[in-house]
CSV table of C-alpha atoms in Angstrom, one decimal:
chain,number,residue,atom,x,y,z
A,1,LYS,CA,-110.6,106.7,-104.1
A,2,GLN,CA,-112.5,103.6,-104.0
A,3,GLU,CA,-115.5,104.8,-102.0
A,4,THR,CA,-115.6,108.4,-104.4
A,5,GLY,CA,-114.4,107.4,-107.7
A,6,ALA,CA,-111.9,110.2,-107.6
A,7,ALA,CA,-108.7,109.8,-109.6
A,8,GLY,CA,-106.8,111.3,-106.7
A,9,LEU,CA,-106.7,114.0,-103.9
A,10,ILE,CA,-104.4,116.8,-102.8
A,11,TYR,CA,-104.2,118.1,-99.5
A,12,ILE,CA,-102.8,120.8,-97.7
A,13,LYS,CA,-102.3,120.9,-93.7
A,14,LEU,CA,-101.6,123.9,-92.0
A,15,ASN,CA,-100.3,123.7,-88.2
A,16,GLU,CA,-98.0,125.4,-86.1
A,17,ASP,CA,-95.8,122.3,-85.8
A,18,ASP,CA,-94.7,122.0,-89.4
A,19,GLY,CA,-96.1,125.0,-91.1
A,20,VAL,CA,-97.8,124.3,-94.5
A,21,LYS,CA,-97.3,121.0,-96.2
A,22,CYS,CA,-98.8,120.2,-99.5
A,23,SER,CA,-99.2,116.3,-101.0
A,24,VAL,CA,-97.7,117.9,-104.0
A,25,GLY,CA,-95.4,120.6,-102.7
A,26,LYS,CA,-92.5,119.1,-104.7
A,27,PHE,CA,-94.2,119.9,-107.9
A,28,LEU,CA,-95.4,123.4,-107.3
A,29,LYS,CA,-93.6,126.5,-106.3
A,30,ASP,CA,-94.0,127.9,-102.9
A,31,GLU,CA,-96.0,130.6,-104.2
A,32,THR,CA,-98.6,128.5,-105.8
A,33,VAL,CA,-99.5,126.7,-102.5
A,34,GLU,CA,-99.5,130.0,-100.9
A,35,ALA,CA,-102.0,131.1,-103.2
A,36,MET,CA,-104.4,127.8,-103.1
A,37,VAL,CA,-103.9,128.4,-99.1
A,38,GLU,CA,-105.0,131.9,-99.5
A,39,ARG,CA,-108.2,131.0,-102.1
A,40,ALA,CA,-109.2,128.6,-99.4
A,41,GLU,CA,-109.3,131.1,-96.7
A,42,ALA,CA,-107.4,128.8,-94.7
A,43,ASP,CA,-105.8,129.5,-91.3
A,44,MET,CA,-103.5,127.3,-89.1
A,45,GLY,CA,-105.2,124.1,-87.8
A,46,ASP,CA,-107.2,123.9,-91.1
A,47,LEU,CA,-106.8,120.8,-93.6
A,48,VAL,CA,-107.8,121.7,-97.5
A,49,LEU,CA,-108.4,118.8,-99.6
A,50,ILE,CA,-108.5,119.8,-103.5
A,51,LEU,CA,-110.1,117.3,-106.1
A,52,ALA,CA,-110.0,118.1,-110.0
A,53,GLY,CA,-112.1,116.8,-112.9
A,54,PRO,CA,-115.3,118.3,-114.3
A,55,SER,CA,-117.6,119.6,-112.0
A,56,THR,CA,-120.5,117.2,-112.0
A,57,GLU,CA,-118.1,114.3,-111.2
A,58,VAL,CA,-116.4,116.8,-108.3
A,59,TYR,CA,-119.1,118.0,-106.5
A,60,ASN,CA,-120.2,114.5,-105.8
A,61,GLN,CA,-117.1,113.2,-105.0
A,62,MET,CA,-116.3,115.9,-102.8
A,63,GLY,CA,-119.7,115.4,-101.1
A,64,GLN,CA,-119.1,111.6,-100.7
A,65,LEU,CA,-115.6,113.0,-99.0
A,66,ARG,CA,-117.5,115.4,-96.7
A,67,LEU,CA,-120.2,112.7,-95.4
A,68,MET,CA,-117.2,110.3,-95.0
A,69,MET,CA,-115.4,112.5,-92.9
A,70,GLY,CA,-118.1,113.7,-90.8
A,71,LYS,CA,-119.3,109.9,-89.8
A,72,GLU,CA,-115.8,108.8,-89.1
A,73,HIS,CA,-115.1,111.8,-86.9
A,74,ASN,CA,-118.8,112.1,-85.4
A,75,LEU,CA,-119.3,115.4,-86.6
A,76,ILE,CA,-123.0,114.5,-87.8
A,77,ASN,CA,-125.8,115.2,-85.4
A,78,GLU,CA,-128.4,112.5,-86.2
A,79,ASP,CA,-131.2,113.8,-83.9
A,80,ALA,CA,-130.8,117.3,-86.1
A,81,TYR,CA,-133.3,118.2,-89.0
A,82,ASN,CA,-131.6,120.2,-91.5
A,83,PHE,CA,-133.3,122.0,-94.3
A,84,LEU,CA,-131.9,123.5,-97.5
A,85,TRP,CA,-133.6,124.8,-100.5
A,86,VAL,CA,-131.4,124.4,-103.8
A,87,THR,CA,-131.9,126.8,-106.6
A,88,ASP,CA,-130.2,128.4,-109.5
A,89,PHE,CA,-130.0,125.0,-111.4
A,90,PRO,CA,-128.5,125.5,-115.1
A,91,LEU,CA,-131.4,125.3,-117.2
A,92,VAL,CA,-129.9,122.8,-119.9
A,93,GLU,CA,-126.9,120.8,-120.4
A,94,TYR,CA,-124.9,120.3,-123.5
A,95,SER,CA,-124.4,116.1,-124.8
A,96,LYS,CA,-121.2,115.4,-126.1
A,97,GLU,CA,-123.0,112.0,-127.6
A,98,ASP,CA,-126.1,113.7,-128.8
A,99,HIS,CA,-124.3,117.0,-129.9
A,100,ARG,CA,-127.1,119.1,-128.7
A,101,TYR,CA,-128.4,120.3,-125.5
A,102,HIS,CA,-130.8,118.6,-123.1
A,103,ALA,CA,-132.7,120.0,-120.2
A,104,LEU,CA,-131.4,119.5,-116.7
A,105,HIS,CA,-134.9,119.2,-115.5
A,106,HIS,CA,-137.7,119.3,-118.2
A,107,PRO,CA,-138.2,121.3,-121.6
A,108,PHE,CA,-141.3,122.7,-119.9
A,109,THR,CA,-139.2,124.6,-117.1
A,110,ALA,CA,-138.9,128.4,-116.9
A,111,PRO,CA,-135.6,130.0,-117.3
A,112,LYS,CA,-135.0,133.2,-114.9
A,113,PRO,CA,-136.1,136.0,-116.7
A,114,GLU,CA,-132.9,138.2,-115.9
A,115,ASP,CA,-131.2,135.4,-118.0
A,116,LEU,CA,-133.6,135.2,-121.3
A,117,ASP,CA,-130.7,137.1,-123.2
A,118,LYS,CA,-128.6,134.4,-122.8
A,119,LEU,CA,-130.7,131.9,-124.1
A,120,ASP,CA,-129.5,132.0,-127.6
A,121,GLU,CA,-126.0,132.8,-127.7
A,122,ASN,CA,-124.8,131.3,-124.0
A,123,PRO,CA,-127.4,128.9,-123.1
A,124,GLU,CA,-125.4,127.0,-120.6
A,125,ASP,CA,-125.2,129.9,-118.5
A,126,VAL,CA,-129.1,130.4,-118.3
A,127,ARG,CA,-130.4,129.4,-114.7
A,128,SER,CA,-133.9,127.7,-114.7
A,129,ARG,CA,-136.6,128.4,-112.1
A,130,ALA,CA,-135.9,124.9,-110.7
A,131,TYR,CA,-136.0,124.2,-107.1
A,132,ASP,CA,-135.3,121.2,-104.5
A,133,LEU,CA,-136.0,120.7,-101.0
A,134,VAL,CA,-133.2,118.6,-99.4
A,135,LEU,CA,-133.2,117.4,-95.6
A,136,ASN,CA,-130.2,116.0,-94.0
A,137,GLY,CA,-128.7,115.6,-97.6
A,138,TYR,CA,-131.6,113.9,-98.9
A,139,GLU,CA,-133.7,115.4,-101.9
A,140,ILE,CA,-137.6,115.1,-100.3
A,141,GLY,CA,-139.0,117.5,-102.5
A,142,GLY,CA,-138.5,119.0,-106.0
A,143,GLY,CA,-140.5,121.5,-108.6
A,144,SER,CA,-140.2,124.6,-110.9
A,145,ILE,CA,-142.0,127.4,-112.6
A,146,ARG,CA,-143.2,126.3,-116.0
A,147,ILE,CA,-143.4,128.2,-119.0
A,148,HIS,CA,-146.6,130.1,-119.9
A,149,ASP,CA,-145.5,131.5,-122.9
A,150,ARG,CA,-145.9,130.2,-126.5
A,151,GLU,CA,-142.8,132.1,-127.9
A,152,LEU,CA,-140.6,131.2,-124.9
A,153,GLN,CA,-141.6,127.9,-125.4
A,154,THR,CA,-140.9,127.8,-129.3
A,155,ARG,CA,-137.7,128.6,-128.3
A,156,MET,CA,-136.8,126.6,-125.7
A,157,PHE,CA,-137.7,123.6,-128.2
A,158,GLU,CA,-135.5,125.0,-130.9
A,159,LEU,CA,-132.6,125.0,-128.4
A,160,LEU,CA,-133.3,121.5,-127.7
A,161,GLY,CA,-133.7,120.5,-131.3
A,162,ILE,CA,-137.0,119.9,-131.5
A,163,ASP,CA,-138.1,121.5,-134.8
A,164,GLU,CA,-141.8,123.5,-135.5
A,165,ASP,CA,-143.4,120.4,-136.6
A,166,GLU,CA,-142.3,118.2,-134.8
A,167,ALA,CA,-142.8,120.3,-131.6
A,168,GLN,CA,-146.7,120.9,-132.8
A,169,LYS,CA,-146.7,116.8,-133.4
A,170,ARG,CA,-145.8,116.0,-129.6
A,171,PHE,CA,-146.9,118.9,-127.6
A,172,GLY,CA,-149.5,121.0,-130.0
A,173,PHE,CA,-152.0,121.0,-127.4
A,174,LEU,CA,-149.8,122.6,-125.2
A,175,LEU,CA,-149.2,125.2,-127.6
A,176,ASP,CA,-152.1,126.0,-128.6
A,177,ALA,CA,-153.3,126.7,-124.9
A,178,PHE,CA,-150.9,128.9,-124.5
A,179,LYS,CA,-151.9,131.2,-127.5
A,180,TYR,CA,-155.4,131.6,-125.2
A,181,GLY,CA,-153.6,133.4,-122.5
A,182,ALA,CA,-151.9,130.6,-119.5
A,183,PRO,CA,-151.5,131.8,-116.1
A,184,PRO,CA,-147.9,131.5,-114.8
A,185,HIS,CA,-147.8,127.9,-112.6
A,186,GLY,CA,-145.4,125.6,-110.9
A,187,GLY,CA,-145.4,123.5,-108.3
A,188,ILE,CA,-143.5,121.3,-106.1
A,189,ALA,CA,-143.6,117.0,-105.7
A,190,LEU,CA,-142.7,115.5,-102.1
A,191,GLY,CA,-141.3,111.9,-101.8
A,192,VAL,CA,-143.2,110.8,-98.6
A,193,ASP,CA,-141.5,107.6,-98.6
A,194,ARG,CA,-138.0,109.5,-98.4
A,195,ILE,CA,-139.7,111.5,-95.4
A,196,VAL,CA,-140.9,108.3,-93.4
A,197,MET,CA,-137.3,106.9,-93.9
A,198,ILE,CA,-135.8,109.9,-92.1
A,199,LEU,CA,-138.3,110.2,-89.6
A,200,THR,CA,-137.5,105.9,-89.0
A,201,GLY,CA,-134.0,106.5,-88.6
A,202,GLY,CA,-133.9,104.2,-92.0
A,203,THR,CA,-131.1,104.3,-94.6
A,204,SER,CA,-133.2,102.4,-97.2
A,205,LEU,CA,-135.9,103.2,-98.9
A,206,ARG,CA,-137.3,99.3,-99.3
A,207,ASP,CA,-137.5,99.5,-95.6
A,208,VAL,CA,-140.2,102.0,-95.7
A,209,ILE,CA,-142.0,101.7,-99.5
A,210,ALA,CA,-145.8,101.1,-99.3
A,211,PHE,CA,-145.4,98.1,-102.1
A,212,PRO,CA,-141.5,96.9,-102.1
A,213,LYS,CA,-140.6,94.8,-105.1
A,214,ASN,CA,-138.1,91.9,-105.3
A,215,GLN,CA,-135.3,91.5,-108.1
A,216,LYS,CA,-137.7,90.4,-110.3
A,217,ALA,CA,-140.0,93.4,-109.9
A,218,GLN,CA,-143.0,91.3,-108.1
A,219,SER,CA,-145.0,92.7,-105.3
A,220,LEU,CA,-144.7,90.0,-102.6
A,221,MET,CA,-147.7,92.1,-100.7
A,222,ASP,CA,-150.4,91.7,-103.5
A,223,ASN,CA,-149.0,88.8,-106.0
A,224,SER,CA,-148.7,91.7,-108.7
A,225,PRO,CA,-147.8,91.2,-111.8
A,226,ASP,CA,-150.7,88.4,-111.9
A,227,PHE,CA,-153.0,87.6,-114.7
A,228,VAL,CA,-156.2,89.4,-115.1
A,229,ASP,CA,-159.5,87.7,-116.7
A,230,GLU,CA,-161.9,89.3,-119.3
A,231,ASP,CA,-164.9,90.6,-116.8
A,232,GLN,CA,-161.9,92.7,-114.7
A,233,LEU,CA,-160.9,94.4,-117.9
A,234,ASP,CA,-164.3,95.3,-119.1
A,235,ASP,CA,-165.1,96.6,-115.6
A,236,LEU,CA,-162.2,99.2,-116.2
A,237,HIS,CA,-162.8,99.9,-119.8
A,238,ILE,CA,-159.5,98.2,-120.5
A,239,GLU,CA,-159.3,96.7,-124.2
A,240,LEU,CA,-155.7,95.1,-125.4
A,241,LYS,CA,-155.3,96.1,-128.8
A,242,LYS,CA,-152.4,94.0,-129.7
A,243,TYR,CA,-154.0,90.8,-128.8
A,244,ALA,CA,-157.2,92.2,-130.3
A,245,GLN,CA,-155.2,93.0,-133.9
A,246,LYS,CA,-153.3,89.4,-133.8
A,247,GLU,CA,-156.4,87.7,-133.4
A,248,GLN,CA,-158.2,89.7,-135.8
A,249,GLN,CA,-155.1,89.0,-138.1
A,250,GLU,CA,-155.5,84.9,-137.8
A,251,GLN,CA,-158.7,85.3,-138.6
A,252,GLU,CA,-158.4,86.8,-142.1
A,253,SER,CA,-155.4,84.3,-142.8
A,254,GLN,CA,-158.0,81.7,-142.5
């Protein structure tokens, strides 16, 4: 419980000596336990573990439990490289705090074409064209196919509570570009630091990251952040507007 944050765990053990034993069997009918065993497709010698709660929490908790048991019983082959593509992510999720939908990936991720008819009435059932690449349980890459149709992008903004005026103000350049026929496009970004961590047998990104930071967000490799002089800013054509405006206000007040 402490390691996973789960409220409680139900187990059902099946073996030849004791038959079927359920941790909450005294509260359930035999038929209910049998139905649970059947649903899990469990046979003699199996152990069924059950958690209840919101799906996002239970998925994470069961994943942690699976890894804990795998390590405890030496079931993980540390020399193997197992790749997995994760697809069919939900397009949006509803926020009870904000009382509106949020994009699970980002507002420009395309929905699956076969789910478009659900976008207005059942948006939570719409799957996105997003994908993650996982290696040995670590996400090493992620990406998506983007929306390239102005009408569909407008519908997506409306679903997320972004009205037409706000959409034009924030993303007008994109919506205007779509009018001229943007091609289908997408991509993926790989996390090189995580790949290096796995290849070197590490367990922390800080062991392999190129420019690690301490708890004060300082880089001990190059002593940044640090002060810069005007010549350096001029070379990079950078102007600090905040200080320039403050200086101008002080001069005007004098």
